[in-house]
Coordinates of C-alpha atoms in Angstrom, one line a residue:
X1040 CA 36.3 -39.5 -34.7
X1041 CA 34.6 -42.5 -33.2
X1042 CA 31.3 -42.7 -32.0
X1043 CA 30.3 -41.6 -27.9
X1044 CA 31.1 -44.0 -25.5
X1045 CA 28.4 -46.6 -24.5
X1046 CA 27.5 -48.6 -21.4
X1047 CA 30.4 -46.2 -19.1
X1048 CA 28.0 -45.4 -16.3
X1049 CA 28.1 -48.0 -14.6
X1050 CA 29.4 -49.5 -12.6
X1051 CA 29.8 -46.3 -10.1
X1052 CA 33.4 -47.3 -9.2
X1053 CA 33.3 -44.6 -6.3
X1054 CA 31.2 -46.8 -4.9
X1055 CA 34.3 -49.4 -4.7
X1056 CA 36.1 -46.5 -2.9
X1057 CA 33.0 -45.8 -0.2
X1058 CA 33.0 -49.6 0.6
X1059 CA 36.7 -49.4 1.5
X1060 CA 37.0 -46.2 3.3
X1061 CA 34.6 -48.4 5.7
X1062 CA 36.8 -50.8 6.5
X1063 CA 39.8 -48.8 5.9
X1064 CA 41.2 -48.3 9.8
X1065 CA 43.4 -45.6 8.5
X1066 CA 40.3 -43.7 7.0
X1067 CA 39.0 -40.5 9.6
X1068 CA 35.8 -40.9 11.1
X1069 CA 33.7 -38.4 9.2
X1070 CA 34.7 -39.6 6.0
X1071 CA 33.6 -43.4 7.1
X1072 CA 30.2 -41.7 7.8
X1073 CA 30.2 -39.9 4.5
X1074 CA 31.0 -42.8 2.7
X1075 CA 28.4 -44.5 5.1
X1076 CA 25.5 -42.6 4.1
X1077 CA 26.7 -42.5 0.6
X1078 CA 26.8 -46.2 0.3
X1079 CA 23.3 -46.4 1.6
X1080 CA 21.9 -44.2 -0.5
X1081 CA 23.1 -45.3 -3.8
X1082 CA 21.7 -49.1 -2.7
X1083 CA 18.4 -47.5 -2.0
X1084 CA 18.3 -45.7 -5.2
X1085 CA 19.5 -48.0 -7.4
X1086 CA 18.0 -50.9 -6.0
X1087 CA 21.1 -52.7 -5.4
X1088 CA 19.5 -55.5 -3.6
X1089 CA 22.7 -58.2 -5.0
X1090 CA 25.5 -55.5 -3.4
X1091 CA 23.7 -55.4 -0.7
X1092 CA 23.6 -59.2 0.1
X1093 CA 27.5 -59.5 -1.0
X1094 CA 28.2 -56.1 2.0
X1095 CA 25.7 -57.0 4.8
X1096 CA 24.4 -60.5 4.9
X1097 CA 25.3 -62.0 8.1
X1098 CA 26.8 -65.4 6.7
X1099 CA 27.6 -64.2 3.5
X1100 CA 28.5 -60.7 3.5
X1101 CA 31.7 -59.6 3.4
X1102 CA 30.8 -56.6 5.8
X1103 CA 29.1 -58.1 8.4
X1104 CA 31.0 -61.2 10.2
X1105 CA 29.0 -60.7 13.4
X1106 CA 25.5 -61.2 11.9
X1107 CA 24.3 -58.1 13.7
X1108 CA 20.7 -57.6 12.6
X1109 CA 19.4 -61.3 11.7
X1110 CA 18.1 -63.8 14.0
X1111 CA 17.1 -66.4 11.6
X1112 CA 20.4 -66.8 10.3
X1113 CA 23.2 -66.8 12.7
X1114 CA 26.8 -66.2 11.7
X1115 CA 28.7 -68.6 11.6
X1116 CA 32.5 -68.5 12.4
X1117 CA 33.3 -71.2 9.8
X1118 CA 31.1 -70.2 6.4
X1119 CA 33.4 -69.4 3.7
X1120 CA 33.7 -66.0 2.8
X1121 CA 33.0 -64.6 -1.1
X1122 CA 36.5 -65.2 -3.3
X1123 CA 38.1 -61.9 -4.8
X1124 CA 37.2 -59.2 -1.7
X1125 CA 40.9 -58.2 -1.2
X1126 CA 40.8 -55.3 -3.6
X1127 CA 37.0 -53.8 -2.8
X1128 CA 38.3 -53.8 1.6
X1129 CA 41.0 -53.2 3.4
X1130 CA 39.9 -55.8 6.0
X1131 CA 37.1 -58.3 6.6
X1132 CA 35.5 -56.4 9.4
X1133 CA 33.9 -52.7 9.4
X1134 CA 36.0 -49.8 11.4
X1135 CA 34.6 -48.7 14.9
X1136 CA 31.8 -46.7 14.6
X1137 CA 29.9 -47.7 11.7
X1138 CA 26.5 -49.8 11.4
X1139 CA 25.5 -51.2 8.2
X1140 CA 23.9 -54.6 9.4
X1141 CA 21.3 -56.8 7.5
X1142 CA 18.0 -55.4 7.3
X1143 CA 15.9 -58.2 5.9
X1144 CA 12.6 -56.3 5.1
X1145 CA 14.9 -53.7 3.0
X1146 CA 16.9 -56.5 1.3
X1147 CA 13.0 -58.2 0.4
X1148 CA 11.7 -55.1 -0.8
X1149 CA 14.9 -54.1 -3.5
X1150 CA 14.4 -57.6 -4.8
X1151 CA 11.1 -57.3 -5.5
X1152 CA 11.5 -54.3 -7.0
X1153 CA 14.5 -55.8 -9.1
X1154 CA 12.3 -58.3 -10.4
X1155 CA 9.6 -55.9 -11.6
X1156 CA 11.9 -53.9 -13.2
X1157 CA 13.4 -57.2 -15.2
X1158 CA 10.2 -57.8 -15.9
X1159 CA 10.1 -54.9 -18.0
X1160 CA 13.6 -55.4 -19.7
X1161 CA 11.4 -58.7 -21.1
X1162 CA 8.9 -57.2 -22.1
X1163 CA 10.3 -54.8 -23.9
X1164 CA 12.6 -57.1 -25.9
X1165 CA 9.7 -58.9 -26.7
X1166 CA 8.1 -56.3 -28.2
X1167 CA 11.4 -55.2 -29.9
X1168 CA 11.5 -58.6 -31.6
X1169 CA 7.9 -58.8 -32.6
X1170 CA 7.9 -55.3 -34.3
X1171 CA 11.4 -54.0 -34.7
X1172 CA 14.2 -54.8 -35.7
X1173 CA 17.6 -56.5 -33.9
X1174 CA 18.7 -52.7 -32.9
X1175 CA 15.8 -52.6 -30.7
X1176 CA 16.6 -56.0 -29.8
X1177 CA 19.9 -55.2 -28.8
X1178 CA 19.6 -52.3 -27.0
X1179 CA 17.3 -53.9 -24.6
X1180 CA 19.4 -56.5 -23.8
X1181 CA 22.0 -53.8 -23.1
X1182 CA 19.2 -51.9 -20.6
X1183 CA 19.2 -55.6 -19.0
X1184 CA 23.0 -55.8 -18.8
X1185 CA 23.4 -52.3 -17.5
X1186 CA 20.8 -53.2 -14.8
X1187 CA 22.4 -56.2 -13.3
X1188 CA 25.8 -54.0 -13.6
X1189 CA 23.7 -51.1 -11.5
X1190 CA 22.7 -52.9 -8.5
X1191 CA 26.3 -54.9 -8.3
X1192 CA 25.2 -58.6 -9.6
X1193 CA 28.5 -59.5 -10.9
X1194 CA 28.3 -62.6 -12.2
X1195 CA 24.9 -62.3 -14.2
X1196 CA 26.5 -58.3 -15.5
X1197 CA 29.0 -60.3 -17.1
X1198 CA 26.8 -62.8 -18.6
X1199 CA 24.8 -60.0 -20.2
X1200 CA 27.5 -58.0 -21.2
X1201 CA 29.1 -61.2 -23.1
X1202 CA 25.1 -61.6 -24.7
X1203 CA 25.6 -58.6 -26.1
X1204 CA 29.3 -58.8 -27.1
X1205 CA 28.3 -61.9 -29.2
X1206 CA 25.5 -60.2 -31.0
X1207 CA 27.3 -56.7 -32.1
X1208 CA 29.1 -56.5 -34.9
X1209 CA 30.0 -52.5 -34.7
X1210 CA 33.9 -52.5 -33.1
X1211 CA 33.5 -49.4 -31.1
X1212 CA 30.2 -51.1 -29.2
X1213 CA 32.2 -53.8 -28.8
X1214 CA 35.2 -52.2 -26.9
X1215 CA 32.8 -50.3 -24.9
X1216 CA 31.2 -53.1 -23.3
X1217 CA 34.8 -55.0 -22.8
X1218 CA 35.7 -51.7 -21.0
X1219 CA 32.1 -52.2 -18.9
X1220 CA 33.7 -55.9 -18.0
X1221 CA 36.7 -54.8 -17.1
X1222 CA 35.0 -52.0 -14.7
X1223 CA 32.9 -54.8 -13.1
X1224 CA 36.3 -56.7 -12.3
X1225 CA 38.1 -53.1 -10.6
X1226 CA 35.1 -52.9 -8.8
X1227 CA 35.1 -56.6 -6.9
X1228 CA 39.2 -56.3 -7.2
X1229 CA 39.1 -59.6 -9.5
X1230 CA 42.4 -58.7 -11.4
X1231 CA 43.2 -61.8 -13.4
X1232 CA 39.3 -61.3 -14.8
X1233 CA 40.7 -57.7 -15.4
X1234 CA 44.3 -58.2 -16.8
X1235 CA 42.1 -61.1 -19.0
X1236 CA 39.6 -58.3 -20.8
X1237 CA 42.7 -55.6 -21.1
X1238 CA 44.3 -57.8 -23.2
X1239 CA 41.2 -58.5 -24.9
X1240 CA 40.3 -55.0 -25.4
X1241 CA 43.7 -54.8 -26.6
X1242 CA 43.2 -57.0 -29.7
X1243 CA 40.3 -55.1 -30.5
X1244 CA 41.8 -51.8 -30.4
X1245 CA 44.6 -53.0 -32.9
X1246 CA 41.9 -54.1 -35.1
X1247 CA 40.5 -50.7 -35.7
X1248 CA 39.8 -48.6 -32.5
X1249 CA 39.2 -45.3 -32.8
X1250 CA 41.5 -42.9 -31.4
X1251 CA 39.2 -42.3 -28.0
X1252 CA 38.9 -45.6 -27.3
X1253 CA 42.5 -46.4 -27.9
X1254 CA 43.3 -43.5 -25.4
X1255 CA 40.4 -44.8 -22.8
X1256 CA 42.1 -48.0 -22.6
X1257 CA 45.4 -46.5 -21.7
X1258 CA 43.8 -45.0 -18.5
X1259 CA 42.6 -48.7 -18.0
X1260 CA 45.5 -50.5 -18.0
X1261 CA 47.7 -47.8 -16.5
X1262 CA 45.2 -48.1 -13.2
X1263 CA 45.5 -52.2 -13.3
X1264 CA 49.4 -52.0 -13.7
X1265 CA 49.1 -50.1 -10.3
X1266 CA 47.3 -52.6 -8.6
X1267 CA 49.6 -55.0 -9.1
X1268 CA 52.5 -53.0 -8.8
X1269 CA 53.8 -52.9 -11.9
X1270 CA 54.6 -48.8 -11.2
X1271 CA 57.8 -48.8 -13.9
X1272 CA 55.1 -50.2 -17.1
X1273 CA 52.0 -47.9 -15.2
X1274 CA 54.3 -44.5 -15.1
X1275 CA 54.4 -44.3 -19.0
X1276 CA 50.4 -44.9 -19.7
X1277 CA 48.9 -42.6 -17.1
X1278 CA 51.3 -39.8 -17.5
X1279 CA 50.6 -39.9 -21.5
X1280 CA 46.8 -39.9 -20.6
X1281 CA 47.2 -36.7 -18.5
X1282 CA 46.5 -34.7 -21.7
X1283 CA 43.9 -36.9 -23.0
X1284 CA 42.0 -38.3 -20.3
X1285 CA 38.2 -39.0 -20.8
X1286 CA 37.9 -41.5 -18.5
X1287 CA 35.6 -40.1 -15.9
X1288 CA 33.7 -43.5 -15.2
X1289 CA 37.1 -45.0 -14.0
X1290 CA 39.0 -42.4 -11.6
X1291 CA 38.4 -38.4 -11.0
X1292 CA 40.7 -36.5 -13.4
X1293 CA 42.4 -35.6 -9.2
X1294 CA 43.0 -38.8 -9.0
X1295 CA 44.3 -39.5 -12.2
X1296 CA 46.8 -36.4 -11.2
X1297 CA 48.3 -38.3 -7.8
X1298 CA 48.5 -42.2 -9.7
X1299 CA 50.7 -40.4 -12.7
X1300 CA 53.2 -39.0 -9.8
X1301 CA 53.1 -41.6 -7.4
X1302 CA 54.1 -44.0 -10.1
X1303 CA 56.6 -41.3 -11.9
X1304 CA 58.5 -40.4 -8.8
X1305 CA 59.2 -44.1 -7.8
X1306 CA 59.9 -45.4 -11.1
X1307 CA 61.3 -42.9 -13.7
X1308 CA 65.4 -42.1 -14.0
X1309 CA 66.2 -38.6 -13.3
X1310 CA 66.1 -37.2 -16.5
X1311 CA 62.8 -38.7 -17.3
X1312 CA 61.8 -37.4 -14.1
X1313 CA 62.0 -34.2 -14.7
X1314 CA 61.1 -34.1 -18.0
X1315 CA 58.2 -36.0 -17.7
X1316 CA 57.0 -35.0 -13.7
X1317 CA 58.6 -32.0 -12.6
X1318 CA 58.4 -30.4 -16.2
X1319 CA 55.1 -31.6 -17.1
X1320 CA 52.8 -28.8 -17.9
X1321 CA 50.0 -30.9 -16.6
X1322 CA 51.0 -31.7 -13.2
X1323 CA 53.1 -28.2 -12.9
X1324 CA 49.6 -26.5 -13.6
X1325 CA 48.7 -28.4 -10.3
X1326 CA 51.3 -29.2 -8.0
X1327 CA 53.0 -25.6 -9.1
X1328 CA 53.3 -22.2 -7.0
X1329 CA 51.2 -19.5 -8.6
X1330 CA 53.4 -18.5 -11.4
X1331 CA 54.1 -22.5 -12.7
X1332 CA 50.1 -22.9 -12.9
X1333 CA 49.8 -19.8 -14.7
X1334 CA 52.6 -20.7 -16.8
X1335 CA 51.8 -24.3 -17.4
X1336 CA 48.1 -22.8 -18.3
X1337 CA 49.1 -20.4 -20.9
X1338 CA 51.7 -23.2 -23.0
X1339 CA 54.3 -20.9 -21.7
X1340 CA 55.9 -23.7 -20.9
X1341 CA 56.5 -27.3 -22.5
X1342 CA 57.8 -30.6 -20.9
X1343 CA 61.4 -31.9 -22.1
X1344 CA 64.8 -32.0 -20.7
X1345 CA 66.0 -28.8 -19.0
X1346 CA 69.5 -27.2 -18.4
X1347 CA 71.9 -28.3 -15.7
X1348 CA 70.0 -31.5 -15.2
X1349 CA 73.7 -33.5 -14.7
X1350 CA 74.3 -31.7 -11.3
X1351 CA 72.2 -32.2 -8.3
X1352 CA 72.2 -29.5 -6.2
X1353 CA 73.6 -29.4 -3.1
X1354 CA 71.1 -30.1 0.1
X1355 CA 72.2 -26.4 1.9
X1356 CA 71.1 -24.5 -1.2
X1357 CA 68.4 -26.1 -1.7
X1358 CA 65.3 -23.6 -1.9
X1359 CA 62.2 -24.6 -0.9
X1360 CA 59.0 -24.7 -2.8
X1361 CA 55.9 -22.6 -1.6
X1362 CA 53.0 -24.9 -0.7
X1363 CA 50.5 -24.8 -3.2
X1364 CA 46.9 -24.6 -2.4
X1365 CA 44.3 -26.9 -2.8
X1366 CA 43.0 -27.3 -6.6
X1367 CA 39.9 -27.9 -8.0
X1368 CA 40.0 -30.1 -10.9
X1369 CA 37.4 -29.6 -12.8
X1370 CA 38.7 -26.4 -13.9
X1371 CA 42.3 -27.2 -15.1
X1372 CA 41.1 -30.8 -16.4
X1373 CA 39.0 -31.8 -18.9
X1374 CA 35.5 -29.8 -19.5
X1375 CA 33.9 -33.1 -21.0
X1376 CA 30.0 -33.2 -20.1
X1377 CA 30.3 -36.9 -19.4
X1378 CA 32.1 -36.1 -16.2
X1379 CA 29.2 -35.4 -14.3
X1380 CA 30.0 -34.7 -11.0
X1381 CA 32.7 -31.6 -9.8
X1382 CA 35.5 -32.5 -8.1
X1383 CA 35.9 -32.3 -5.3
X1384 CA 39.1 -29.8 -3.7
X1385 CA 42.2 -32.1 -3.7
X1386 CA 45.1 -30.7 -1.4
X1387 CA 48.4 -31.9 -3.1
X1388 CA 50.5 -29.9 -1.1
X1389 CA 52.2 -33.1 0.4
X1390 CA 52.1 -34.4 -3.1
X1391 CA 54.0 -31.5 -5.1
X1392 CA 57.0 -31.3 -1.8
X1393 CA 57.5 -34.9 -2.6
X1394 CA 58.4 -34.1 -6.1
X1395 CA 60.4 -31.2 -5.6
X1396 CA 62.3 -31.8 -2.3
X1397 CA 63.3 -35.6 -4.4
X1398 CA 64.7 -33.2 -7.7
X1399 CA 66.2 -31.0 -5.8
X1400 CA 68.1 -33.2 -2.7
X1401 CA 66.2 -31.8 0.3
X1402 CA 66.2 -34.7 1.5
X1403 CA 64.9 -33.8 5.2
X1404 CA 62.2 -32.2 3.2
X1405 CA 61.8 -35.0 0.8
X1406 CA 61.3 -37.8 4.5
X1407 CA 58.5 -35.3 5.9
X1408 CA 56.8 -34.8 2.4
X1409 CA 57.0 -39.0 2.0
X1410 CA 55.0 -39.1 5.6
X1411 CA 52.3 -36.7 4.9
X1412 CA 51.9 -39.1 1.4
X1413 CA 51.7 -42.4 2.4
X1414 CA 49.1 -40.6 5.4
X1415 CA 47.1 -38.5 2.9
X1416 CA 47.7 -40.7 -0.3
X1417 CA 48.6 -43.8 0.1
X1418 CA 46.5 -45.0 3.1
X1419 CA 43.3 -43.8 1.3
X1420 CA 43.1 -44.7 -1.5
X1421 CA 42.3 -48.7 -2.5
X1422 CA 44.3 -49.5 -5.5
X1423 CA 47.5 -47.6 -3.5
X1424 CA 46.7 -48.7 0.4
X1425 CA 47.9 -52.7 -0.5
X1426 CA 51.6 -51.2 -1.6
X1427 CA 51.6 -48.6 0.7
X1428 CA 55.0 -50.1 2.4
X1429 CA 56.5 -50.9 -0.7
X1430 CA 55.8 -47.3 -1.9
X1431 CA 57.6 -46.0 1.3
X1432 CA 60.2 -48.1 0.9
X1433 CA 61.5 -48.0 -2.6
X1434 CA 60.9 -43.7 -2.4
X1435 CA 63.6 -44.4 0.6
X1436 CA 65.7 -45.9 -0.8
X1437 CA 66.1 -43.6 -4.0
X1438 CA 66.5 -41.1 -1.7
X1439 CA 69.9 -42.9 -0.3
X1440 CA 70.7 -43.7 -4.2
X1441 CA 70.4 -40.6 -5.3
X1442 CA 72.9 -39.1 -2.1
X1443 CA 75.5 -41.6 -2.6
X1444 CA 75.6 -42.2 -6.1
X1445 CA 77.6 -38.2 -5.9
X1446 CA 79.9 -39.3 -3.3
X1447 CA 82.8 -41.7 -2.9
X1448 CA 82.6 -41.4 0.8
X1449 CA 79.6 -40.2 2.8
X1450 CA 79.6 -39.6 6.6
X1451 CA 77.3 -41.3 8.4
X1452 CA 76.2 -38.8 10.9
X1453 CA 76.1 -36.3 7.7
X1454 CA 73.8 -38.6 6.0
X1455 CA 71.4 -38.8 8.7
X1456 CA 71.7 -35.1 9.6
X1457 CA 70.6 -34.5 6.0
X1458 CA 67.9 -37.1 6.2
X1459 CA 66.2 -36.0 9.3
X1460 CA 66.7 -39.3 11.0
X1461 CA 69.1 -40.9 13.7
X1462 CA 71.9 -42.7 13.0
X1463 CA 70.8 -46.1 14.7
X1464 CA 68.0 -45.7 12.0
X1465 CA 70.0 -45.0 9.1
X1466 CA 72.5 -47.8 9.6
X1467 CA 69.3 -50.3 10.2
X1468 CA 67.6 -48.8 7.0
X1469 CA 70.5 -49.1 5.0
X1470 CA 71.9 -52.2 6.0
X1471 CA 68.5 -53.9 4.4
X1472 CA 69.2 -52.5 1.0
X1473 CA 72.8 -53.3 1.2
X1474 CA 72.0 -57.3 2.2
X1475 CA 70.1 -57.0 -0.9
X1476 CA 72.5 -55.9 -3.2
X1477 CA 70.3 -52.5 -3.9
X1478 CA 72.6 -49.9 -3.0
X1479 CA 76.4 -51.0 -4.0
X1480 CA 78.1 -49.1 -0.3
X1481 CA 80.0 -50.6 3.3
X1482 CA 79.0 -49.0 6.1
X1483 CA 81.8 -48.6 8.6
X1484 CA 80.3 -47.8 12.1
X1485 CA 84.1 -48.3 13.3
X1486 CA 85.3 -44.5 11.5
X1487 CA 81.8 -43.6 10.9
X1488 CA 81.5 -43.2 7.2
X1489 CA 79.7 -45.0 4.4
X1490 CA 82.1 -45.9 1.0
X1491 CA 80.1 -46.5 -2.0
X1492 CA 81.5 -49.2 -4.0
X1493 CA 81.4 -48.3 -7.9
X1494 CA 81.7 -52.0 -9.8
X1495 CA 83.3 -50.9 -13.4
X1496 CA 81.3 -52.2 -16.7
X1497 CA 83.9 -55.4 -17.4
X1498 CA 83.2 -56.3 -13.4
X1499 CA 79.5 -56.2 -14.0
X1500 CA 79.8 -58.3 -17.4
X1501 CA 82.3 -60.8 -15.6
X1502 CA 79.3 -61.5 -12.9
X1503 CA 76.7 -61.3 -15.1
X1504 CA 78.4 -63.8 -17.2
X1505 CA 79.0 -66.1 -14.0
X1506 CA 75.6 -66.1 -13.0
X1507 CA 73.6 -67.1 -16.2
X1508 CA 76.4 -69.6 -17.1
X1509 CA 75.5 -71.3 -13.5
X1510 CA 72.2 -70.7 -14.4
X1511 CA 72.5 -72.4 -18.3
X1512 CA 74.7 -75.3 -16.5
X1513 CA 71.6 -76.0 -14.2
X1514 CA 69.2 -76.4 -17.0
X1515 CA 71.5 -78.5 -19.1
X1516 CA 71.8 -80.8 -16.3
X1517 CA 68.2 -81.5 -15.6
X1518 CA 68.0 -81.4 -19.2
X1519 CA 69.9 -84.2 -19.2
X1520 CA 68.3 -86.5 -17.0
X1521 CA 65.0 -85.8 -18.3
X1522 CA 65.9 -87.0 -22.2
X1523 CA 68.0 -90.0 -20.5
X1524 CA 71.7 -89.0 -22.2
X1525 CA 73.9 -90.3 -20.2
X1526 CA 75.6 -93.4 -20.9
X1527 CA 74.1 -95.9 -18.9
X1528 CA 70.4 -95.3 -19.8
X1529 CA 70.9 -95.0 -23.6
X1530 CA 70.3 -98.7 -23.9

């Protein structure tokens, strides 16, 4: 066992989430004001005079393009915003309804108090040098670097946290605080300072991590792997930290729950599918009727391939799956102490008919369930609301793959019978996929049907073959004229 994790509370990443809901168009009004009122609070408490200048200052801010609330310092159309705000809004510009100008009085007074406060970091490290030892030392220079991480001064966080990094010689302190610098970079949405410190944490992990750390950092890189859509590599870490996760200071356990399917559903083959989603005990004990939860619960049940997965079956026998109710987390996820706050109810009602109308071929089902996702799911959250239309789009069209890959011949006004849409739309949906060799079918609007088109293994090889030879001709031809071979340039 390693020792307790160090430096994880902050920074409050939920933050991150309240500054987006904000500017998040989708978002409903009275979560805007409870993320509102949340986001004022925690500056006035914490004494986050730096966030406060990077949300509200008039020229500066990325919250407050109209200078609303300073006459001193006009806005002006042409500053140049902060680099790095795409992942912490949805949009440079606050949603209707909500004032959080610059107050210049308030933004005076949390300096100040910033300042005394550092004041006392100094002298306490002082003190720690004169008459202890470099413990003492060091853990007030972690106070100092936890400080500047509190009231959302990136830049100088960072600096700290490296201070400190150089100085510690104990691994697990110093994974800890790469995990801190990789929190600071979710939270302003820098991801190349993020994919940077994963792979550093990495290296120190292989050195000697302990098992908890080496199962924190899955969480982490699972989460960045969403963010830059990299759902197929994200799908395998965040479903294998489902059992293990003690990440609180980077996503609810809730949360955790709807990233692990989102990415499973769109990613994972069938059989994994199931195996790994629809026969997970974890997720069943959430997104499961009243007997799966109870199941799931009691290890009365166990993930793995099941029976008769080679036959999908058929859309009119389909049965459907009762809604389940809203959950509340903290009861069937972890009971650590360090997660602090209780969950709050998560309805995944929408979530759990995505997963089982896709398994089972309801397709109608499976179109209405994808809706009330990307509305509830995907349009809230900011790590998902950037890949929102992607999401939509690839869960369509394994819908359609999954159809036609049973079928030689489909009819068209079948197909869209069975997928809840017109035909206009189905022909225009399809037709996309087909231009881009993703689904191998003809439609043929002439006898209305759609003929799937089953290249054999040699066929494949043949074009493969074609392709990277063109390809490996290309090269050798530029090459070529880079080293000077031919003839008349070899004198």
């Amino acid at each position: 066992m390693g020792s307790d994790p160090q430096y994880a509370k902050y920074p409050d990443l939920s933050l991150a989430q309240d500054i987006f809901t904000l500017t998040n168009p989708a978002s409903t009004e009275p979560s805007r004001q409870t993320s509102l009122k949340k986001l004022q609070d925690a500056i006035s408490e914490h004494k986050m005079a730096p966030l406060y200048r990077f949300l509200a200052h008039p020229t500066e801010g990325v919250l407050n393009p109209s200078g609303e609330g300073s006459v001193a310092q006009p806005a002006s159309m042409g500053t140049r915003r902060p680099s790095g705000i795409s992942g912490i809004v949805a949009r440079k510009l606050l949603a209707p309804g909500i004032d959080f100008s610059w107050d210049e009085q308030l933004y005076e007074k949390l300096k100040m108090e910033n300042e005394e406060e550092l004041e006392t970091f100094q002298q306490e490290e002082e003190e720690a040098a004169e008459k202890a030892g470099e413990t003492e030392v060091q853990a007030a220079r972690g106070k100092r670097a936890e400080f500047w991480a509190r009231i959302g001064d990136k830049e100088k966080a960072i600096a700290s946290y490296e201070a400190v990094f150089e100085k510690t010689g104990v691994l697990g302190t110093k994974i800890d605080l790469v995990l801190a610098i990789i929190r600071i970079g979710i939270f302003f949405g820098d991801r190349i300072m993020v994919k940077k410190n994963i792979d550093r944490a990495k290296a120190l992990v292989e050195s000697g991590g302990d098992w908890d750390r080496r199962n924190r950092l899955k969480a982490y890189q699972g989460l960045h792997l969403l963010t830059i859509r990299s759902y197929n590599l994200a799908a395998e870490l965040l479903l294998d930290s489902l059992s293990t996760f003690t990440s609180y200071e980077l996503c609810s356990y809730s949360s955790l729950v709807v990233y692990s399917v989102l990415a499973g559903s769109v990613s994972l083959k069938r059989v994994d599918f199931k195996s790994k989603v629809v026969d997970a005990p974890e997720i069943r004990a959430i997104l499961g009727d009243g007997e799966d939860k109870l199941a799931a619960l009691s290890g009365s049940i166990s993930s793995g391939p099941g029976t008769g997965d080679e036959e999908m079956k058929d859309v009119s026998t389909a049965t459907p799956t009762p809604a389940p109710a809203a959950v509340n987390l903290t009861i069937l996820g972890s009971s650590s102490a360090d997660q602090g706050e209780i969950e709050a109810l998560v309805d995944f009602t929408p979530l759990a008919g995505l997963v089982r109308s896709l398994y089972v071929g309801n397709y109608q089902s499976f179109f209405l369930s994808l809706a009330a996702v990307e509305e509830t799911f995907l349009s809230q959250d900011r790590y998902l609301y950037e890949h929102r239309g992607w999401f939509v789009r690839e869960m369509r069209l394994r819908g359609y793959q999954q159809l036609l890959q049973s079928y030689r011949v489909v009819g068209v006004t079948s197909m869209a019978k069975d997928f809840g849409v017109s035909v206009d739309f189905l022909d225009r949906d399809l037709a996309k996929f087909i231009a881009a060799d993703r689904i191998p079918c003809t439609i043929d609007r002439v006898n209305g049907i759609i003929e799937t088109n089953r290249p054999d293994d040699k066929n494949k090889q043949y074009t493969d073959v074609v392709k990277q030879g063109d390809t490996l001709i290309t090269k050798l031809q530029k090459y070529g004229q880079a080293v000077r071979l031919r003839g008349s340039e070899r004198g």
